[in-house]
CSV table of C-alpha atoms and ligand atoms in Angstrom, one decimal:
chain,number,residue,atom,x,y,z
A,1309,MET,CA,132.9,104.6,98.2
A,1310,ASP,CA,132.4,107.1,101.2
A,1311,ALA,CA,129.3,108.3,102.8
A,1312,ALA,CA,129.0,111.2,100.6
A,1313,GLU,CA,129.1,109.0,97.4
A,1314,PHE,CA,126.8,106.5,99.1
A,1315,ARG,CA,124.2,109.4,99.6
A,1316,ARG,CA,124.3,110.1,95.9
A,1317,ARG,CA,124.4,106.7,94.5
A,1318,GLY,CA,121.8,105.3,97.2
A,1319,LYS,CA,119.3,107.9,96.0
A,1320,GLU,CA,120.0,107.0,92.3
A,1321,MET,CA,119.4,103.3,93.1
A,1322,VAL,CA,116.1,104.1,94.8
A,1323,ASP,CA,115.1,105.8,91.7
A,1324,TYR,CA,116.4,102.9,89.7
A,1325,VAL,CA,114.5,100.4,91.7
A,1326,ALA,CA,111.2,102.5,91.5
A,1327,ASP,CA,111.5,102.8,87.7
A,1328,TYR,CA,112.2,99.3,87.4
A,1329,LEU,CA,109.1,98.3,89.4
A,1330,GLU,CA,106.8,101.0,87.7
A,1331,LYS,CA,107.7,100.2,84.2
A,1332,ILE,CA,108.2,96.2,84.7
A,1333,GLU,CA,105.2,95.5,82.5
A,1334,GLU,CA,107.1,96.9,79.5
A,1335,ARG,CA,109.7,94.0,79.8
A,1336,PRO,CA,108.9,90.4,78.6
A,1337,VAL,CA,108.3,88.6,81.7
A,1338,TYR,CA,110.5,85.6,80.7
A,1339,PRO,CA,113.9,85.9,79.1
A,1340,ASP,CA,114.9,84.9,75.6
A,1341,LEU,CA,118.0,83.3,76.0
A,1342,GLU,CA,120.1,80.0,75.9
A,1343,PRO,CA,121.8,78.7,79.0
A,1344,GLY,CA,125.3,79.9,79.3
A,1345,TYR,CA,124.4,83.4,77.8
A,1346,LEU,CA,126.3,85.3,80.6
A,1347,ARG,CA,129.6,84.0,80.5
A,1348,ASP,CA,130.4,85.6,77.1
A,1349,LEU,CA,129.0,89.1,78.3
A,1350,ILE,CA,131.5,89.9,81.2
A,1351,PRO,CA,135.4,89.4,81.5
A,1352,THR,CA,136.9,86.2,82.7
A,1353,GLU,CA,138.4,87.7,85.8
A,1354,ALA,CA,137.5,90.3,88.2
A,1355,PRO,CA,139.1,93.7,87.6
A,1356,CYS,CA,142.3,94.7,89.2
A,1357,GLU,CA,141.6,98.5,89.2
A,1358,PRO,CA,138.3,99.7,90.8
A,1359,GLU,CA,135.5,100.6,88.1
A,1360,SER,CA,133.0,103.3,88.0
A,1361,PHE,CA,129.4,103.1,89.3
A,1362,GLU,CA,128.1,104.3,85.9
A,1363,ASP,CA,129.8,101.4,84.0
A,1364,LEU,CA,128.5,98.9,86.5
A,1365,MET,CA,125.0,100.2,86.2
A,1366,GLN,CA,125.2,100.1,82.4
A,1367,ASP,CA,126.1,96.4,82.9
A,1368,VAL,CA,123.1,95.8,85.1
A,1369,GLU,CA,120.9,96.5,82.0
A,1370,ARG,CA,123.2,94.9,79.3
A,1371,VAL,CA,124.1,91.7,81.3
A,1372,ILE,CA,121.7,91.2,84.2
A,1373,MET,CA,118.3,92.3,83.1
A,1374,PRO,CA,118.0,90.3,80.0
A,1375,GLY,CA,118.6,87.4,82.0
A,1376,ILE,CA,115.9,87.9,84.6
A,1377,THR,CA,112.5,86.3,85.0
A,1378,HIS,CA,110.3,89.2,86.2
A,1379,TRP,CA,108.5,87.6,89.2
A,1380,HIS,CA,107.2,91.0,90.2
A,1381,SER,CA,105.7,91.7,86.6
A,1382,PRO,CA,101.8,91.7,86.7
A,1383,ASN,CA,102.1,89.2,83.9
A,1384,PHE,CA,103.9,86.7,86.0
A,1385,PHE,CA,101.6,83.8,87.2
A,1386,ALA,CA,104.1,80.9,87.7
A,1387,TYR,CA,104.9,78.9,90.7
A,1388,PHE,CA,103.6,80.8,93.7
A,1389,PRO,CA,104.2,84.5,94.6
A,1390,ALA,CA,107.4,85.9,95.8
A,1391,ALA,CA,106.6,88.6,98.2
A,1392,SER,CA,107.9,92.0,97.7
A,1393,SER,CA,106.9,95.4,99.0
A,1394,TYR,CA,108.5,98.7,99.4
A,1395,PRO,CA,108.5,98.8,103.2
A,1396,ALA,CA,110.2,95.4,103.2
A,1397,MET,CA,112.9,96.7,100.8
A,1398,LEU,CA,113.5,99.7,103.0
A,1399,ALA,CA,113.8,97.4,106.1
A,1400,ASP,CA,116.3,95.5,104.0
A,1401,MET,CA,118.4,98.5,103.5
A,1402,LEU,CA,118.5,99.4,107.2
A,1403,CYS,CA,119.3,95.6,107.9
A,1404,GLY,CA,122.3,95.7,105.5
A,1405,ALA,CA,123.5,98.9,107.4
A,1406,ILE,CA,123.1,97.4,110.9
A,1407,GLY,CA,124.7,94.2,109.6
A,1408,CYS,CA,124.7,92.4,112.7
A,1409,ILE,CA,124.6,88.6,113.1
A,1410,GLY,CA,122.1,87.7,115.9
A,1411,PHE,CA,123.4,84.1,117.1
A,1412,SER,CA,122.8,85.0,120.8
A,1413,TRP,CA,121.0,87.5,122.8
A,1414,ALA,CA,124.2,89.5,123.6
A,1415,ALA,CA,125.3,89.5,119.8
A,1416,SER,CA,122.5,91.6,119.1
A,1417,PRO,CA,119.7,92.1,121.7
A,1418,ALA,CA,117.2,94.0,119.5
A,1419,CYS,CA,117.5,91.4,116.7
A,1420,THR,CA,116.8,88.5,119.1
A,1421,GLU,CA,114.1,90.2,120.9
A,1422,LEU,CA,112.2,91.7,117.9
A,1423,GLU,CA,112.0,88.3,116.4
A,1424,THR,CA,110.3,86.7,119.2
A,1425,VAL,CA,107.8,89.5,119.5
A,1426,MET,CA,107.2,89.7,115.6
A,1427,LEU,CA,106.4,86.1,115.7
A,1428,ASP,CA,104.0,86.6,118.6
A,1429,TRP,CA,102.4,89.5,116.6
A,1430,LEU,CA,102.1,87.2,113.4
A,1431,GLY,CA,100.9,84.3,115.5
A,1432,LYS,CA,98.0,86.5,117.0
A,1433,MET,CA,97.0,87.7,113.5
A,1434,LEU,CA,96.6,84.1,112.4
A,1435,GLN,CA,94.7,83.4,115.8
A,1436,LEU,CA,97.2,80.5,116.7
A,1437,PRO,CA,96.4,78.9,120.0
A,1438,GLU,CA,97.9,80.3,122.9
A,1439,CYS,CA,100.3,77.6,123.4
A,1440,PHE,CA,102.2,78.7,120.2
A,1441,ILE,CA,102.6,82.2,121.4
A,1442,ALA,CA,105.9,82.9,123.5
A,1443,GLY,CA,104.4,85.9,125.5
A,1444,THR,CA,106.8,86.2,128.4
A,1445,HIS,CA,105.9,82.8,130.0
A,1446,GLY,CA,104.8,80.6,127.2
A,1447,HIS,CA,106.3,77.2,126.4
A,1448,GLY,CA,105.9,77.6,122.7
A,1449,GLY,CA,107.0,80.3,120.4
A,1450,GLY,CA,108.2,81.2,116.9
A,1451,VAL,CA,111.3,81.5,115.1
A,1452,ILE,CA,112.3,82.8,111.6
A,1453,GLN,CA,113.8,80.2,109.2
A,1454,SER,CA,115.1,81.0,105.5
A,1455,THR,CA,112.8,78.5,103.9
A,1456,ALA,CA,109.8,76.3,104.6
A,1457,SER,CA,112.3,73.3,103.6
A,1458,GLU,CA,114.5,74.2,106.5
A,1459,ALA,CA,111.6,74.5,109.0
A,1460,THR,CA,110.3,70.8,107.7
A,1461,LEU,CA,113.7,69.6,108.3
A,1462,MET,CA,114.1,70.9,111.8
A,1463,SER,CA,110.6,69.6,112.6
A,1464,LEU,CA,111.5,66.1,111.4
A,1465,LEU,CA,114.8,66.1,113.3
A,1466,ALA,CA,113.1,67.3,116.5
A,1467,ALA,CA,110.5,64.6,116.1
A,1468,ARG,CA,113.1,62.0,115.5
A,1469,CYS,CA,115.1,62.9,118.7
A,1470,LYS,CA,111.8,62.8,120.8
A,1471,ALA,CA,110.9,59.5,119.4
A,1472,VAL,CA,114.1,57.8,120.2
A,1473,ARG,CA,113.9,59.0,123.7
A,1474,ARG,CA,110.4,57.9,124.1
A,1475,VAL,CA,111.3,54.4,123.1
A,1476,GLN,CA,114.4,54.2,125.0
A,1477,ALA,CA,112.6,55.2,128.2
A,1478,VAL,CA,110.6,52.1,128.0
A,1479,GLU,CA,112.9,49.9,126.3
A,1480,SER,CA,116.2,51.0,127.7
A,1481,GLU,CA,118.1,48.1,126.0
A,1482,ARG,CA,117.3,49.0,122.6
A,1483,SER,CA,120.0,50.9,120.8
A,1484,GLU,CA,119.5,54.3,119.0
A,1485,SER,CA,120.5,52.9,115.7
A,1486,ASP,CA,117.9,50.1,116.0
A,1487,VAL,CA,115.2,52.7,117.0
A,1488,LEU,CA,116.2,54.9,114.1
A,1489,SER,CA,116.2,52.1,111.4
A,1490,LYS,CA,112.4,51.5,112.6
A,1491,LEU,CA,111.1,55.0,112.5
A,1492,VAL,CA,108.6,55.8,109.8
A,1493,ALA,CA,107.5,59.3,108.6
A,1494,TYR,CA,104.3,60.2,106.5
A,1495,THR,CA,103.4,62.7,104.2
A,1496,SER,CA,101.0,63.2,101.4
A,1497,ASP,CA,101.7,62.3,97.8
A,1498,GLN,CA,101.0,65.9,97.0
A,1499,ALA,CA,103.7,67.2,99.5
A,1500,HIS,CA,106.5,69.5,98.4
A,1501,SER,CA,109.7,67.6,97.5
A,1502,SER,CA,111.5,69.2,100.5
A,1503,VAL,CA,109.5,66.8,102.9
A,1504,GLU,CA,110.8,63.9,101.2
A,1505,ARG,CA,114.3,65.4,101.3
A,1506,ALA,CA,114.1,66.1,104.9
A,1507,ALA,CA,113.6,62.4,105.6
A,1508,LEU,CA,116.6,61.6,103.3
A,1509,ILE,CA,118.8,63.9,105.4
A,1510,GLY,CA,117.1,62.6,108.6
A,1511,ALA,CA,118.0,59.1,107.5
A,1512,VAL,CA,114.6,57.8,108.3
A,1513,MET,CA,111.9,56.2,106.2
A,1514,MET,CA,109.2,58.2,104.6
A,1515,ARG,CA,105.9,56.9,103.3
A,1516,LYS,CA,103.7,58.8,100.9
A,1517,VAL,CA,99.9,58.8,101.8
A,1518,PRO,CA,97.5,58.6,98.8
A,1519,THR,CA,95.0,61.5,98.6
A,1520,ASP,CA,91.5,61.6,97.8
A,1521,GLU,CA,89.6,63.2,94.7
A,1522,HIS,CA,90.5,66.8,96.2
A,1523,PHE,CA,94.2,65.9,96.4
A,1524,ALA,CA,93.8,65.8,100.2
A,1525,VAL,CA,95.0,63.3,102.7
A,1526,ARG,CA,92.2,61.8,104.9
A,1527,GLU,CA,92.3,60.3,108.2
A,1528,GLU,CA,91.4,56.8,107.1
A,1529,MET,CA,94.3,56.6,104.7
A,1530,LEU,CA,96.9,57.6,107.1
A,1531,LYS,CA,95.4,55.4,109.8
A,1532,LYS,CA,95.5,52.4,107.5
A,1533,MET,CA,99.2,52.8,106.7
A,1534,VAL,CA,100.2,53.5,110.5
A,1535,GLU,CA,98.4,50.2,111.5
A,1536,GLU,CA,100.1,48.2,108.8
A,1537,ASP,CA,103.4,49.7,109.8
A,1538,LYS,CA,103.1,49.1,113.5
A,1539,ALA,CA,102.0,45.5,112.7
A,1540,ALA,CA,105.4,45.2,110.9
A,1541,GLY,CA,107.3,46.2,113.9
A,1542,LEU,CA,107.9,50.0,112.7
A,1543,ILE,CA,107.7,52.9,114.6
A,1544,PRO,CA,105.4,55.7,113.1
A,1545,PHE,CA,106.6,59.1,114.4
A,1546,TYR,CA,106.1,62.0,112.2
A,1547,PHE,CA,103.4,63.3,110.0
A,1548,CYS,CA,103.8,66.4,107.7
A,1549,ALA,CA,100.4,67.7,106.7
A,1550,THR,CA,100.1,70.3,103.9
A,1551,LEU,CA,97.7,73.1,103.9
A,1552,GLY,CA,97.7,74.4,100.4
A,1553,THR,CA,99.7,72.1,98.4
A,1554,THR,CA,102.1,73.2,95.7
A,1555,PRO,CA,100.4,71.5,92.8
A,1556,SER,CA,96.7,72.5,93.4
A,1557,CYS,CA,96.5,74.3,96.8
A,1558,ALA,CA,94.6,71.3,98.5
A,1559,PHE,CA,94.2,71.0,102.2
A,1560,ASP,CA,94.7,68.0,104.2
A,1561,HIS,CA,92.1,67.2,106.8
A,1562,ILE,CA,94.1,68.2,110.0
A,1563,THR,CA,91.1,68.3,112.2
A,1564,LYS,CA,90.8,64.4,111.9
A,1565,LEU,CA,94.5,63.8,111.3
A,1566,GLY,CA,95.6,65.8,114.2
A,1567,PRO,CA,93.8,63.5,116.8
A,1568,LEU,CA,95.2,60.5,115.1
A,1569,CYS,CA,98.7,61.8,115.4
A,1570,ASN,CA,98.3,62.9,119.0
A,1571,LYS,CA,96.9,59.2,119.9
A,1572,GLU,CA,99.7,57.7,117.9
A,1573,ASN,CA,102.4,59.8,119.6
A,1574,MET,CA,103.3,61.2,116.1
A,1575,TRP,CA,104.6,64.5,115.7
A,1576,MET,CA,102.3,66.6,113.3
A,1577,HIS,CA,104.1,69.3,111.4
A,1578,ILE,CA,102.0,71.7,109.2
A,1579,ASP,CA,103.4,72.9,106.1
A,1580,ALA,CA,101.3,75.9,104.9
A,1581,ALA,CA,104.1,77.6,103.0
A,1582,TYR,CA,101.9,79.4,100.4
A,1583,ALA,CA,98.4,79.4,102.1
A,1584,GLY,CA,99.5,80.3,105.5
A,1585,SER,CA,99.4,84.0,104.8
A,1586,ALA,CA,95.7,83.9,103.9
A,1587,PHE,CA,94.8,82.8,107.6
A,1588,ILE,CA,95.1,86.3,108.7
A,1589,CYS,CA,91.6,86.9,107.1
A,1590,PRO,CA,88.7,85.7,109.3
A,1591,GLU,CA,87.1,84.1,106.3
A,1592,PHE,CA,90.1,81.7,105.6
A,1593,ARG,CA,91.0,81.1,109.1
A,1594,PRO,CA,88.9,78.1,109.3
A,1595,LEU,CA,91.3,76.3,106.9
A,1596,LEU,CA,93.6,76.3,109.8
A,1597,ASN,CA,91.2,74.6,112.2
A,1598,GLY,CA,92.9,71.7,113.9
A,1599,ILE,CA,96.2,73.6,114.4
A,1600,GLU,CA,95.7,72.9,118.0
A,1601,TYR,CA,96.6,69.2,117.4
A,1602,ALA,CA,100.0,70.2,115.6
A,1603,ASP,CA,103.4,70.2,117.3
A,1604,SER,CA,105.0,72.7,114.7
A,1605,PHE,CA,103.4,74.9,112.1
A,1606,ASN,CA,105.3,76.8,109.3
A,1607,PHE,CA,104.5,79.3,106.5
A,1608,ASN,CA,106.2,81.7,104.2
A,1609,PRO,CA,105.5,85.4,104.6
A,1610,HIS,CA,108.0,85.6,101.9
A,1611,LYS,CA,105.5,84.1,99.6
A,1612,TRP,CA,102.4,85.8,100.2
A,1613,LEU,CA,102.7,88.4,102.9
A,1614,LEU,CA,104.6,91.3,101.2
A,1615,ILE,CA,107.9,90.5,103.0
A,1616,ASN,CA,110.8,89.9,100.8
A,1617,PHE,CA,112.7,86.8,100.9
A,1618,ASP,CA,113.8,85.4,103.1
A,1619,CYS,CA,111.3,85.0,106.0
A,1620,SER,CA,109.7,81.8,106.7
A,1621,THR,CA,108.1,81.6,110.0
A,1622,MET,CA,107.9,78.5,112.2
A,1623,TRP,CA,106.1,78.1,115.4
A,1624,VAL,CA,106.5,75.0,117.8
A,1625,LYS,CA,104.2,74.0,120.8
A,1626,LYS,CA,107.1,73.1,123.1
A,1627,ARG,CA,110.4,75.1,122.8
A,1628,THR,CA,112.1,72.3,124.8
A,1629,ASP,CA,111.5,69.8,122.0
A,1630,ILE,CA,113.5,71.8,119.6
A,1631,ILE,CA,116.1,72.8,122.2
A,1632,GLY,CA,116.5,69.2,123.1
A,1633,ALA,CA,117.2,68.1,119.7
A,1634,PHE,CA,119.6,70.9,118.7
A,1635,LYS,CA,121.1,72.0,122.0
A,1636,MET,CA,120.3,75.6,121.3
A,1637,GLU,CA,120.0,78.6,123.6
A,1638,PRO,CA,117.2,78.0,125.9
A,1639,LEU,CA,115.2,81.0,125.5
A,1640,TYR,CA,115.2,81.5,121.8
A,1641,LEU,CA,114.9,78.7,119.1
A,1642,LYS,CA,118.3,80.2,117.4
A,1643,HIS,CA,120.6,78.0,115.6
A,1644,GLU,CA,124.2,78.5,115.0
A,1645,ASN,CA,124.3,80.2,111.7
A,1646,GLN,CA,121.3,82.5,112.5
A,1647,GLU,CA,121.3,85.1,110.0
A,1648,ARG,CA,120.6,88.8,109.5
A,1649,PHE,CA,118.0,91.2,111.2
A,1650,ARG,CA,115.2,89.5,109.3
A,1651,SER,CA,112.5,90.5,111.7
A,1652,LEU,CA,112.9,94.2,110.9
A,1653,LYS,CA,111.2,93.4,107.5
A,1654,MET,CA,108.3,92.0,109.4
A,1655,TRP,CA,108.1,95.0,111.6
A,1656,PHE,CA,108.2,97.4,108.9
A,1657,VAL,CA,105.6,95.6,106.8
A,1658,PHE,CA,103.2,95.1,109.8
A,1659,ARG,CA,103.3,98.7,110.9
A,1660,LEU,CA,103.0,100.3,107.4
A,1661,TYR,CA,100.4,98.2,106.0
A,1662,GLY,CA,98.6,97.3,109.3
A,1663,LEU,CA,96.6,94.0,109.5
A,1664,LYS,CA,93.8,95.7,107.3
A,1665,GLY,CA,96.4,96.4,104.5
A,1666,LEU,CA,97.7,92.9,104.6
A,1667,GLN,CA,94.1,91.4,104.6
A,1668,ALA,CA,93.2,93.6,101.7
A,1669,HIS,CA,96.1,92.4,99.5
A,1670,ILE,CA,95.1,88.6,100.3
A,1671,ARG,CA,91.5,89.4,99.4
A,1672,LYS,CA,92.3,91.2,96.3
A,1673,GLN,CA,94.5,88.4,95.0
A,1674,VAL,CA,91.8,85.6,96.0
A,1675,ALA,CA,89.1,87.8,94.0
A,1676,LEU,CA,91.5,87.8,91.0
A,1677,ALA,CA,91.9,84.2,90.9
A,1678,LYS,CA,88.1,83.8,91.2
A,1679,GLU,CA,87.8,86.2,88.2
A,1680,PHE,CA,90.2,84.0,86.3
A,1681,GLU,CA,88.3,81.1,87.3
A,1682,SER,CA,85.0,82.4,85.9
A,1683,LEU,CA,86.6,83.2,82.7
A,1684,VAL,CA,87.8,79.5,82.3
A,1685,GLN,CA,84.4,78.2,83.3
A,1686,ALA,CA,82.7,80.4,80.7
A,1687,ASP,CA,84.6,78.8,77.9
A,1688,ASN,CA,83.5,75.1,77.3
A,1689,ARG,CA,87.0,74.1,75.6
A,1690,PHE,CA,88.6,74.4,79.0
A,1691,GLU,CA,88.1,72.8,82.5
A,1692,ILE,CA,88.9,73.7,86.1
A,1693,CYS,CA,90.9,70.8,87.6
A,1694,ALA,CA,90.9,71.7,91.2
A,1695,GLU,CA,88.7,73.7,93.6
A,1696,VAL,CA,89.8,77.3,93.7
A,1697,ILE,CA,90.2,78.2,97.4
A,1698,LEU,CA,92.9,80.9,97.3
A,1699,GLY,CA,95.0,82.6,94.6
A,1700,LEU,CA,95.7,79.5,92.4
A,1701,VAL,CA,93.7,78.2,89.5
A,1702,CYS,CA,94.5,74.8,88.0
A,1703,PHE,CA,92.9,74.5,84.6
A,1704,ARG,CA,93.4,72.8,81.1
A,1705,LEU,CA,92.1,72.3,77.5
A,1706,LYS,CA,89.7,69.4,77.5
A,1707,GLY,CA,91.7,66.9,75.5
A,1708,SER,CA,95.0,65.2,75.7
A,1709,ASN,CA,98.1,66.0,77.7
A,1710,GLU,CA,100.0,66.5,74.5
A,1711,LEU,CA,97.5,69.3,73.5
A,1712,ASN,CA,97.9,71.1,76.8
A,1713,GLN,CA,101.8,70.6,76.7
A,1714,ASN,CA,101.6,72.4,73.3
A,1715,LEU,CA,99.4,75.2,74.7
A,1716,LEU,CA,102.0,75.8,77.5
A,1717,LYS,CA,105.0,75.8,75.0
A,1718,ARG,CA,103.3,78.5,73.0
A,1719,ILE,CA,102.6,80.4,76.0
A,1720,THR,CA,106.2,80.2,77.2
A,1721,LYS,CA,107.4,81.0,73.9
A,1722,SER,CA,105.1,84.2,73.4
A,1723,ARG,CA,106.7,85.7,76.6
A,1724,GLU,CA,103.7,87.8,77.3
A,1725,ILE,CA,102.7,86.0,80.5
A,1726,HIS,CA,104.5,83.1,82.3
A,1727,LEU,CA,103.0,80.0,83.8
A,1728,VAL,CA,104.2,76.7,84.9
A,1729,PRO,CA,102.4,73.3,84.8
A,1730,CYS,CA,101.6,70.5,87.4
A,1731,GLN,CA,100.6,67.0,87.2
A,1732,LEU,CA,97.3,66.0,88.9
A,1733,SER,CA,96.2,62.3,88.6
A,1734,GLY,CA,98.3,61.8,85.6
A,1735,ARG,CA,97.0,64.8,83.9
A,1736,PHE,CA,99.0,67.7,82.5
A,1737,VAL,CA,97.6,70.8,84.1
A,1738,LEU,CA,98.3,74.6,83.9
A,1739,ARG,CA,98.8,76.4,87.0
A,1740,PHE,CA,97.8,80.1,87.1
A,1741,ALA,CA,98.9,81.8,90.3
A,1742,ILE,CA,98.1,85.2,91.2
A,1743,CYS,CA,101.6,86.7,92.0
A,1744,ALA,CA,102.7,90.1,91.7
A,1745,ARG,CA,101.5,92.8,94.1
A,1746,THR,CA,100.4,94.9,91.2
A,1747,THR,CA,98.3,92.5,89.3
A,1748,GLU,CA,95.2,93.9,88.3
A,1749,SER,CA,91.8,92.7,86.8
A,1750,ARG,CA,93.1,94.1,83.3
A,1751,HIS,CA,96.0,91.9,83.6
A,1752,ILE,CA,93.8,88.8,84.1
A,1753,GLN,CA,91.6,89.7,81.2
A,1754,ARG,CA,94.6,90.3,78.9
A,1755,ALA,CA,96.2,87.1,80.0
A,1756,TRP,CA,93.0,85.1,79.3
A,1757,ARG,CA,92.6,86.7,75.8
A,1758,HIS,CA,96.2,85.8,75.2
A,1759,ILE,CA,95.7,82.0,76.2
A,1760,THR,CA,92.6,81.7,74.4
A,1761,GLN,CA,94.1,83.2,71.2
A,1762,LEU,CA,96.9,80.6,71.4
A,1763,ALA,CA,94.4,77.8,72.2
A,1764,PHE,CA,92.3,78.9,69.1
A,1765,GLU,CA,95.5,78.9,66.9
A,1766,LEU,CA,96.4,75.4,68.4
A,1767,LEU,CA,93.0,73.9,68.0
A,1768,GLN,CA,92.7,75.1,64.3
A,1769,GLU,CA,95.9,73.3,63.5
A,1770,GLN,CA,94.7,70.1,65.0
A,1771,PRO,CA,93.7,67.2,62.7
A,1772,HIS,CA,89.9,66.8,62.8
B,973,PLP,C1,106.7,76.9,98.1
B,973,PLP,C2,106.5,75.7,99.1
B,973,PLP,C3,107.6,75.0,99.7
B,973,PLP,C4,109.0,75.4,99.7
B,973,PLP,O1,109.2,76.5,100.2
B,973,PLP,P1,110.7,77.1,100.6
B,973,PLP,O2,110.6,78.3,101.5
B,973,PLP,O3,111.2,77.4,99.2
B,973,PLP,O4,111.5,76.0,101.1
B,973,PLP,C5,107.2,74.0,100.8
B,973,PLP,N1,106.0,73.7,100.8
B,973,PLP,C6,104.9,74.1,100.1
B,973,PLP,C7,103.5,73.3,100.3
B,973,PLP,C8,105.3,75.1,99.1
B,973,PLP,O5,104.3,75.5,98.4
């Protein structure tokens, strides 16, 4: 393919993409296929001779599209949103063209510098305390990671390194392996599985802190565990708080947990993967109060801030903590396999939406969640299972777990909308997350009519 053909195909591809997104609603949101469907549809080996672009695009419709779960369909309400916007897609094209690998400043100066500035811009949108902003002289700063899981792991490893050094500074005879075997990390029993995985990779103990009736960690619960563990000769060193848990969007009490962590010399990392984007709105910013006690903070603009995957943003209060643990380039928190020019997507989205445009997106989606919540509340066969704070509604039919499992089976089978469940205090709960950028009130109303119709049929069939 030469430049002339690229111009032609590129324009065709832009049309294909715009058509796909404009008409996405006409496609079933969830595929109707068995695992292994794809192998039979394509040859067993790569072609020897080059093929035509037309043939390839025909196979996109024949082979790929039937096997896509359409995350950007306005009828997709599963998991959490996967951000997508036209400005971010355009930036991705440009990023592909520049194709640089920014592992050091010299390897691509604009890539390295734009990233630190974009993290400052975003940090200011969230009104992060000054200590997290790099500016020109700050000790803190931000970096883009691929995922929240990666950010959590990084914070845990940095905390581990710091804890070993701290203990050895006063007990110089203690070996590193002895200290490591005594370290204990904590997180909520509602935390994302990646937090536990970080402890596995970091080879440290991790204890799950039980949550209150709102699925949040309170200071007393962590304090009790820390005291027990210290009495048993262990060394508490790390707490990963969650703001906006994956099952129910619950918020740990960081204004109280933070001072406890600071007093106990425990690193506090905040995982706000989903909820973080909402903190750009002044009315939701109080949910982040207590951030001043944290050592590191992360959220995923690739979930809810219209920046396509991957873009997970992490800030630390002291860059030297991370640099010490990973021996990275002093000025920028880069690691060796630092990838593409991801900050371009941020720059495009921030400039073409503006803070106001981004706030409008968050507010619209929260309003849609509230609208769905009212529909559920108005139907006495159903109940709301967790407070609706942002764009997620947890609900269920009053009745057994089995009844709700059957309802979800019917929803999934009908393929009109897509939802996933969660478990809350042993109860099987349906999660309704506002996901697509193009979801409107009419989709919420239609989804609810669909759910109540399936529930009606199900209840009719129940033995009385
Ligand atoms: C989605 C989510 C994650 C995982 O995010 P990745 O970027 O896929 O690693 C972590 N924590 C919470 C609270 C989440 O909701």
